[in-house]
Short mmCIF file of C-alpha atoms and ligand atoms in Angstrom, two decimals:
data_model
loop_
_atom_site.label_atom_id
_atom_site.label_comp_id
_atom_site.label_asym_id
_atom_site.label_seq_id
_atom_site.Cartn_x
_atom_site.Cartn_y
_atom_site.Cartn_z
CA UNK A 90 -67.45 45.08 -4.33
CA UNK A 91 -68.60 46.13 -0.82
CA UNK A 92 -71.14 47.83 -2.59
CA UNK A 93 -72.76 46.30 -5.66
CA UNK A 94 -74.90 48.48 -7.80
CA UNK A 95 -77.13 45.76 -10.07
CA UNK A 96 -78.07 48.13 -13.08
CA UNK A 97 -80.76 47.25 -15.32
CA UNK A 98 -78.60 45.42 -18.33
CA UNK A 99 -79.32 48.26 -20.94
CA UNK A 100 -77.84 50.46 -18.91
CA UNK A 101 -74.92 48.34 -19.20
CA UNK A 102 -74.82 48.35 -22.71
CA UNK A 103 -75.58 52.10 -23.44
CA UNK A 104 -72.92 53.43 -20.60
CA UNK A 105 -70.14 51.85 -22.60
CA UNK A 106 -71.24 53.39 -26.13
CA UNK A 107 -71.23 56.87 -24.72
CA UNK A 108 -68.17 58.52 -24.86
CA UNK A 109 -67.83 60.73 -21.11
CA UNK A 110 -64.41 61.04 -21.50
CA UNK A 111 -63.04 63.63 -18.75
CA UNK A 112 -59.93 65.90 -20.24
CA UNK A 113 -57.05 66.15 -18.21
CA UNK A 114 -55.20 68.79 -17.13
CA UNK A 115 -51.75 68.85 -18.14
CA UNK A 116 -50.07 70.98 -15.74
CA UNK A 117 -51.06 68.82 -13.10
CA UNK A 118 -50.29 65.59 -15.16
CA UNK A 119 -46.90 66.74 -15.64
CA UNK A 120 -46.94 67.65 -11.74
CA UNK A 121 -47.84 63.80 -11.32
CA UNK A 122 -45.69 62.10 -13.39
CA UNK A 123 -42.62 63.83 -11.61
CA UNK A 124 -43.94 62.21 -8.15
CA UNK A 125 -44.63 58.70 -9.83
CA UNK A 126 -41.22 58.95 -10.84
CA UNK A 127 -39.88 58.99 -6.81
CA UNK A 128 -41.09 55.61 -6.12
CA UNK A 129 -39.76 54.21 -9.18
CA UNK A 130 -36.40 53.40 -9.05
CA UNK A 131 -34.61 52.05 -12.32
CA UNK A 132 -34.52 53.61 -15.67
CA UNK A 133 -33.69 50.51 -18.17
CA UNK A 134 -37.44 49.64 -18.73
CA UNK A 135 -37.82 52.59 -21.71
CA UNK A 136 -36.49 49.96 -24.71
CA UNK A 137 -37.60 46.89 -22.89
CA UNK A 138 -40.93 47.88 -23.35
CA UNK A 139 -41.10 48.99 -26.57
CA UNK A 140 -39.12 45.20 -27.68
CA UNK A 141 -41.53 43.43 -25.89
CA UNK A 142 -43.85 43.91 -27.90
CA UNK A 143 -42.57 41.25 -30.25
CA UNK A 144 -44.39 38.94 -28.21
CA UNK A 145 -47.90 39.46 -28.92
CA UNK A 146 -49.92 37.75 -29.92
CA UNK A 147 -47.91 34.48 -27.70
CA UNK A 148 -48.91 31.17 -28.76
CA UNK A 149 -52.41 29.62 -27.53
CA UNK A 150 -51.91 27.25 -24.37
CA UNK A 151 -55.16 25.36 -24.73
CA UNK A 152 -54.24 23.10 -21.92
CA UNK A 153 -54.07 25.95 -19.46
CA UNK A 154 -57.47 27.50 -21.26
CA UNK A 155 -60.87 27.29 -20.67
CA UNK A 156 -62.90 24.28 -21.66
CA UNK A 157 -65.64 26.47 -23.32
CA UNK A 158 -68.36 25.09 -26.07
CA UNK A 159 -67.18 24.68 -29.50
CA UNK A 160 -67.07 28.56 -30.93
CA UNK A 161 -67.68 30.41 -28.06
CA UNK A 162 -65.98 33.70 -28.58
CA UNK A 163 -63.80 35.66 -26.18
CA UNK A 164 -65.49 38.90 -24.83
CA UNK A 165 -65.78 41.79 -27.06
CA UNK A 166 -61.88 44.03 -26.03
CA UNK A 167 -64.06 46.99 -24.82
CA UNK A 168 -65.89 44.65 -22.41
CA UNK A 169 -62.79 43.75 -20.05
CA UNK A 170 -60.92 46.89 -21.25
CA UNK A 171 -64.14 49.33 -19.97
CA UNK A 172 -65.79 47.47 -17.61
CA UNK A 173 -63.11 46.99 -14.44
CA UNK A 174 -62.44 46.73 -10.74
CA UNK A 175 -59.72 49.23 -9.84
CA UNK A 176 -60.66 50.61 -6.45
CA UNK A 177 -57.24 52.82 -6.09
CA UNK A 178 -58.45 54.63 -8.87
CA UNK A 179 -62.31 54.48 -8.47
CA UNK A 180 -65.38 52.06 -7.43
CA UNK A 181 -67.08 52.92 -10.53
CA UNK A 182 -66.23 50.14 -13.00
CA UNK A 183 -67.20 52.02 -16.31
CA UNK A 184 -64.87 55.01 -15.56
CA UNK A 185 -61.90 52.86 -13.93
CA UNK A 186 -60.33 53.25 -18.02
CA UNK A 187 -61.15 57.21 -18.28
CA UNK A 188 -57.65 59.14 -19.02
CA UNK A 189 -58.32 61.21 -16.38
CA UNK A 190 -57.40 58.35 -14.27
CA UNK A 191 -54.82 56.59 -16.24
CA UNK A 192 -52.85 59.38 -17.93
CA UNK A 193 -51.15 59.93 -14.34
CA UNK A 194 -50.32 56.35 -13.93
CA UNK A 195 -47.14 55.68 -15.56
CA UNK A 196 -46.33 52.30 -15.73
CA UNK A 197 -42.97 52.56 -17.33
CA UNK A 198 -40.06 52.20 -15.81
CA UNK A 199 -42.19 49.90 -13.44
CA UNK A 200 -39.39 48.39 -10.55
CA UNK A 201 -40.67 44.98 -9.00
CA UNK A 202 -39.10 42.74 -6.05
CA UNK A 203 -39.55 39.48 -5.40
CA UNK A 204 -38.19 38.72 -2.29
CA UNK A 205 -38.87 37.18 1.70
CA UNK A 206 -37.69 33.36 2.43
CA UNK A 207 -35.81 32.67 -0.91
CA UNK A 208 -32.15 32.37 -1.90
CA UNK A 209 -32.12 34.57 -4.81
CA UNK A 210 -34.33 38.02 -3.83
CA UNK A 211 -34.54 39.79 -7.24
CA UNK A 212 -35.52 43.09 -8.00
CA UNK A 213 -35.78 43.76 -11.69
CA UNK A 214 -37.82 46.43 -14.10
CA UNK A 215 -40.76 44.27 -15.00
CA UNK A 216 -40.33 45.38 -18.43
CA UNK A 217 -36.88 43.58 -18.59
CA UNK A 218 -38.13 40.43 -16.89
CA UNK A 219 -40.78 40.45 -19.21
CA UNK A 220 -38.28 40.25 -22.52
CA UNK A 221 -36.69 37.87 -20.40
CA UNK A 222 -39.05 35.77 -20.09
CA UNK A 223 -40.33 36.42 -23.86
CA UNK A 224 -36.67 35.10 -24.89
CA UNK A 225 -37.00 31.81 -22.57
CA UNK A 226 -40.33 31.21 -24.75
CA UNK A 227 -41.90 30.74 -21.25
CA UNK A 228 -44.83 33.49 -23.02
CA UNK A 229 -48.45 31.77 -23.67
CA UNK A 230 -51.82 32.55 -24.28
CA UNK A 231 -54.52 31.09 -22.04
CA UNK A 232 -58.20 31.94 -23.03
CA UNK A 233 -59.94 32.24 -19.76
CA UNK A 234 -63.54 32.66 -18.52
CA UNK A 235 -62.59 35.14 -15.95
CA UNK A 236 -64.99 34.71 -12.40
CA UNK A 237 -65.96 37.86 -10.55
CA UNK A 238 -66.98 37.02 -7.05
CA UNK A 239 -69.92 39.80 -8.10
CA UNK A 240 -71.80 37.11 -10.33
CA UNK A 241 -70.46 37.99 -13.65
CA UNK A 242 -67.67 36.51 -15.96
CA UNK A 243 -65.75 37.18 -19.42
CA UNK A 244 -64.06 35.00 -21.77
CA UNK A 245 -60.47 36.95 -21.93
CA UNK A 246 -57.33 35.84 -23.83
CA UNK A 247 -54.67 36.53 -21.08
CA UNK A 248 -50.54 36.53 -22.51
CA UNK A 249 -48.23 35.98 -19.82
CA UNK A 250 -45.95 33.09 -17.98
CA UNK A 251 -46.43 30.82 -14.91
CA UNK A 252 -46.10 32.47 -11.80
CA UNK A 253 -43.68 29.16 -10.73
CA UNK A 254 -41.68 30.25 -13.19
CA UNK A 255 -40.97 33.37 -11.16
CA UNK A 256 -40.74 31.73 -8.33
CA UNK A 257 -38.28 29.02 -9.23
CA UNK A 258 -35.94 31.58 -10.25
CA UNK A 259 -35.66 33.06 -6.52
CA UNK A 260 -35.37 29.33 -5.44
CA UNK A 261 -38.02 29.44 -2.18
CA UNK A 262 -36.54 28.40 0.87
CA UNK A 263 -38.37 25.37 2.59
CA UNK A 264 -39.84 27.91 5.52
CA UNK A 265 -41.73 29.97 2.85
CA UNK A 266 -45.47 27.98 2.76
CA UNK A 267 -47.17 31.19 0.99
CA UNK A 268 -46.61 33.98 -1.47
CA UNK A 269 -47.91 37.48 -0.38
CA UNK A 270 -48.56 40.48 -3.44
CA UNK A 271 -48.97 43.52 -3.16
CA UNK A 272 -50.13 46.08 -5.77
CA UNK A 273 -48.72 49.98 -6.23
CA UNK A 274 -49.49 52.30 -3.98
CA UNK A 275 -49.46 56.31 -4.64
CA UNK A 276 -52.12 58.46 -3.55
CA UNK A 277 -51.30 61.36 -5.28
CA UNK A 278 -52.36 59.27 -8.74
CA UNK A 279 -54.70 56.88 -6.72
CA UNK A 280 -58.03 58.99 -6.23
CA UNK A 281 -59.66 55.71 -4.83
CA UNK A 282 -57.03 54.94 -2.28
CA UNK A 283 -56.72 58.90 -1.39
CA UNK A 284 -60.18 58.96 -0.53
CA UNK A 285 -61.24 55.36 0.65
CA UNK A 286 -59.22 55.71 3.59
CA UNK A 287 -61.21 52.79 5.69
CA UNK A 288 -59.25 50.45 3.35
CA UNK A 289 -55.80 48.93 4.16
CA UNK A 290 -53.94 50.27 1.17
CA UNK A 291 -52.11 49.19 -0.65
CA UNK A 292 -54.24 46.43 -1.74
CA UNK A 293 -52.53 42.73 -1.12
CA UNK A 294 -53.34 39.35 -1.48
CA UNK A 295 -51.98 36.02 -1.41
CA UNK A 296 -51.74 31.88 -2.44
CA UNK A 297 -50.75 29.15 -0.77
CA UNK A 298 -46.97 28.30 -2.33
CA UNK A 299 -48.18 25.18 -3.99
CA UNK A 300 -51.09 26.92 -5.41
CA UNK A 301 -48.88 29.41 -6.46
CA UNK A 302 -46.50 26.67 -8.16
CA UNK A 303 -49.51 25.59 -10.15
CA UNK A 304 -48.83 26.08 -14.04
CA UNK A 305 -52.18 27.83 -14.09
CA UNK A 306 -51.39 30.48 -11.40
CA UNK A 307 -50.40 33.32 -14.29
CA UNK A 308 -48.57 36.27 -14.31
CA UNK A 309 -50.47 38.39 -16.98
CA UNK A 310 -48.59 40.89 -19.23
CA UNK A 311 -51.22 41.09 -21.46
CA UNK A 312 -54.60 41.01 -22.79
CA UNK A 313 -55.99 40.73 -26.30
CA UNK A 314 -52.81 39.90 -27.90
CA UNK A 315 -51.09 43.05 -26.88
CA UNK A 316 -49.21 44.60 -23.83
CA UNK A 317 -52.51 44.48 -20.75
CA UNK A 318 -53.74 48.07 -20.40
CA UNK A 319 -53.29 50.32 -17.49
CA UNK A 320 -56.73 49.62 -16.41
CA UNK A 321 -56.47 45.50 -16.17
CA UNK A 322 -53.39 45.85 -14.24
CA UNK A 323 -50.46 46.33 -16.45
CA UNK A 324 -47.65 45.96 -16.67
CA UNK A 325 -48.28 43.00 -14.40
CA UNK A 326 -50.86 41.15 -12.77
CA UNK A 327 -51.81 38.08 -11.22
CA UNK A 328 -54.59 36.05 -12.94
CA UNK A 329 -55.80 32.89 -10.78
CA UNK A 330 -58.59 31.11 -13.10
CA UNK A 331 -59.72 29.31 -10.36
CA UNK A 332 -60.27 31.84 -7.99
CA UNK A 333 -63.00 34.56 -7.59
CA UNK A 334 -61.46 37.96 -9.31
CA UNK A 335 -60.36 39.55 -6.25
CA UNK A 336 -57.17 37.19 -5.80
CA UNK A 337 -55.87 38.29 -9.33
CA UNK A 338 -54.38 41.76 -8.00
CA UNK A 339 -53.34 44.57 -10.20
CA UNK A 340 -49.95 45.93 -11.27
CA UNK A 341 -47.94 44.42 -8.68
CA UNK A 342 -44.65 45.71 -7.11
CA UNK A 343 -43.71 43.24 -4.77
CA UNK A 344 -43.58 39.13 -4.50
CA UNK A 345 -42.95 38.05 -1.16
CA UNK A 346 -42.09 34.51 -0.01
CA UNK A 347 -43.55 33.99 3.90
CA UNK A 348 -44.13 31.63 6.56
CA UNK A 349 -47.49 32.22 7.15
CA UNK A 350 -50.74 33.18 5.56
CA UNK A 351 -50.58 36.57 4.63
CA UNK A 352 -53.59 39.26 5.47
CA UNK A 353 -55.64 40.28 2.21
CA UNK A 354 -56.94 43.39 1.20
CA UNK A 355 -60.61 42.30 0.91
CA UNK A 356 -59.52 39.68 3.95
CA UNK A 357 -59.46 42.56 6.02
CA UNK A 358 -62.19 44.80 4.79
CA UNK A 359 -65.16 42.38 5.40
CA UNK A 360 -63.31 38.79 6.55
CA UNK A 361 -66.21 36.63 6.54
CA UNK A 362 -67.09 37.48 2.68
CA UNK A 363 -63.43 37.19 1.38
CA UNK A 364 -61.92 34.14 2.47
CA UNK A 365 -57.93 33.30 1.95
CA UNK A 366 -58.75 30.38 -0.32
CA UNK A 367 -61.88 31.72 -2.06
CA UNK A 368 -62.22 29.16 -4.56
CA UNK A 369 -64.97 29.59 -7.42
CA UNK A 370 -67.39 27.01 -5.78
CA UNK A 371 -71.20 27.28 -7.40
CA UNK A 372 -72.39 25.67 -3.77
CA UNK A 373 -71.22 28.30 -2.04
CA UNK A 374 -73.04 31.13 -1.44
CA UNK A 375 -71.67 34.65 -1.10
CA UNK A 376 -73.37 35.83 2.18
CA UNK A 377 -75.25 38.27 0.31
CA UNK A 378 -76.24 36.22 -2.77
CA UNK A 379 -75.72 33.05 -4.95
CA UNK A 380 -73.01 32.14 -6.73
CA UNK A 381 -74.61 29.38 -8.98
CA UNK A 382 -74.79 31.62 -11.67
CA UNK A 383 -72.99 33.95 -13.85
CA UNK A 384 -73.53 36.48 -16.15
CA UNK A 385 -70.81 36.11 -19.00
CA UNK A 386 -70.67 39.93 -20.39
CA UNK A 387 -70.22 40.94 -23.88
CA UNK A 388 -72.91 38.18 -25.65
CA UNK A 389 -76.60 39.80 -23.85
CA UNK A 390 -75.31 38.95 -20.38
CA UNK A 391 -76.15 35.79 -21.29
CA UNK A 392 -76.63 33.68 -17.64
CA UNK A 393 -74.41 30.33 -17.38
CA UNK A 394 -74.18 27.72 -14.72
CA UNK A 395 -70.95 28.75 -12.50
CA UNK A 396 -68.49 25.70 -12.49
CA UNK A 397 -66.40 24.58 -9.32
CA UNK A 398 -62.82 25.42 -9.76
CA UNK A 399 -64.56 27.66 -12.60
CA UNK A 400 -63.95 24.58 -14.38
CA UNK A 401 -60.52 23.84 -13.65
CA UNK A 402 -61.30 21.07 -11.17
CA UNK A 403 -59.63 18.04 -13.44
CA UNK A 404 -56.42 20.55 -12.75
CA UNK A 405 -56.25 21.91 -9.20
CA UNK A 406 -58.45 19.65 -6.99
CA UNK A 407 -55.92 17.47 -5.90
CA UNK A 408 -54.55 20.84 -4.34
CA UNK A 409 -57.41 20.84 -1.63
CA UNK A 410 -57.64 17.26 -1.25
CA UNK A 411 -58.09 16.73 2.95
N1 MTE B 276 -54.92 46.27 -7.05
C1 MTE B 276 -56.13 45.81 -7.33
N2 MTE B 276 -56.26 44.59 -7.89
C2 MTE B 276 -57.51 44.11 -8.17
C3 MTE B 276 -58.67 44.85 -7.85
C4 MTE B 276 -58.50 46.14 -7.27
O1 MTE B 276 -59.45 46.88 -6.97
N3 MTE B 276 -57.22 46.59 -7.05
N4 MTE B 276 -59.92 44.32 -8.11
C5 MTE B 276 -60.00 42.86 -8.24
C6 MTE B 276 -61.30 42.40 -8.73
S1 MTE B 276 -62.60 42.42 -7.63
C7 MTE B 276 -61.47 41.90 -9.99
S2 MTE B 276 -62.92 41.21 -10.50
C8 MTE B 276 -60.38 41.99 -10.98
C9 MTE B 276 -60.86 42.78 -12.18
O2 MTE B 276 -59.92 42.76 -13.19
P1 MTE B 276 -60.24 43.48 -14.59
O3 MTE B 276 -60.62 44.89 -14.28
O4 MTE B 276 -58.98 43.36 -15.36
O5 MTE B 276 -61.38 42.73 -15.19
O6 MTE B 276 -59.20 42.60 -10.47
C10 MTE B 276 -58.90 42.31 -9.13
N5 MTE B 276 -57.61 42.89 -8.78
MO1 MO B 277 -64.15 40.96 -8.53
#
């Protein structure tokens, strides 16, 4: 993000056909996967996984969905499942997805806490929470036109439940005014975040709690009507439709309830790009260009007026009333 390469759209196009896949080598995967396993802790998430997947596809929330044009399609699968922002495992967005970088992240058992100024800390196999939350029927679908603060968008069908649903469970305590995440953090797997080393890893962000508690804050669990792939974050993610990309962190280990606003990873790389609140607002320029515009990928790059809120104003502006 702190360095945007705008290719020439076929390039675009033709990048994603060809197959550059990189083979692995499996002494040193099996080298990996023994150190992912130290900072795991928790063993139950094996079956949970594999039952979860009764809940794909979830049923289609259309009020928390996108209020798109009659018949606009989602983004071709390959599109958000190719084309990603992953910076622990690389800047380059068309190779985030390769095996050579995902086959060493194991994402199951995955161990989660959700903890700080609450009465009930929990800390739970995400795999588990996930069938619990699959049982509760508290599992939707929400088709989304996903914002990148970078100028571009896709239409994604995101399966997952309220973040406030989350939340409630670990009853907040009146102190705690905002919700910090923070994403996994290994180095040994994490080529980006072994090498970037001017970053603050591991990469964090945060909401304000009441725009955490707002139905359309999600916790993703998955894309397309399956389980989200490694590369978009699984098994868990944040997904904030009103809100530029960056707040919707990947694969997150820990929920934290605080008292005040909590530093983001992007907030302290380059603070006067990446505000806290960082809205989608199409009168608001990035310092470096507009944001007026978008380019929704997957249909020719076709360019579309950017909406305020991302077009979820009727929803959350009453959240930044003065
Ligand atoms: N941990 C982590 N979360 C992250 C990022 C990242 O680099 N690391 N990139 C962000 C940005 S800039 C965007 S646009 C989205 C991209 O999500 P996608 O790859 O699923 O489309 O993830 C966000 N969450
Ligand atoms: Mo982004």
């Amino acid at each position: 993000m702190a360095n945007v390469i705008i290719r020439p759209e076929w390039s675009l196009s033709e990048k994603l056909i060809t197959p550059e896949e990189v083979f692995h080598n499996r002494r040193r995967f099996l080298r990996d996967m023994g150190f992912a396993g130290a900072w795991l802790i928790g063993a139950s998430g094996f079956a949970a996984a594999k039952d979860n997947k009764k809940y794909y596809p979830a049923k289609k929330n259309a009020a928390l969905s996108s209020q798109l044009p009659a018949g606009t399609k989602s983004t071709p699968a390959e599109w958000i499942a190719g084309y990603n922002n992953f910076y622990e495992f690389t800047t380059e967005k068309y190779y985030v997805k390769r095996p050579f970088y995902m086959d060493k992240f194991s994402i199951d058992p995955w161990k989660m806490r959700v903890d700080g100024l609450c009465k009930k800390p929990l800390a739970v196999d995400v795999h588990d929470l996930i069938g619990d939350m699959g049982k509760k029927g508290k599992i939707d679908e929400r088709v989304q036109r996903f914002r990148c603060v970078e100028g571009w968008s896709m239409v994604v069908p995101w399966t997952g439940f309220s973040l406030a649903e989350l939340l409630k469970m670990v009853e907040p305590k009146p102190e705690a005014k905002f919700v910090r995440f923070t994403t996994a953090y290994n180095p040994k797997v994490m080529p980006g975040a072994a090498r970037m080393t001017n970053y603050t890893w591991p990469y964090q962000e945060g909401l304000r709690l009441d725009e955490a508690m707002h139905p359309l804050a999600q916790v993703a669990t998955g894309i397309y009507g399956k389980p989200l792939e490694k590369q978009n974050g699984a098994p868990l993610r944040l997904v904030v439709p009103w809100k530029y990309g960056y707040k919707s962190i990947k694969s997150i280990v820990r929920i934290e309830l605080v008292a005040k606003q909590p530093k983001t990873f992007w907030g302290i790389a380059i603070p006067k790009e990446y505000p806290f609140e960082s809205n989608v607002d199409p009168e608001v320029p990035h310092p470096r260009w507009s944001q007026a515009t978008e380019r929704v990928l997957g249909f020719n790059n076709r360019r579309t007026a950017t909406l305020k809120y991302n077009g979820f104003g009727k929803q959350v502006a009453s959240l930044y009333k003065k």
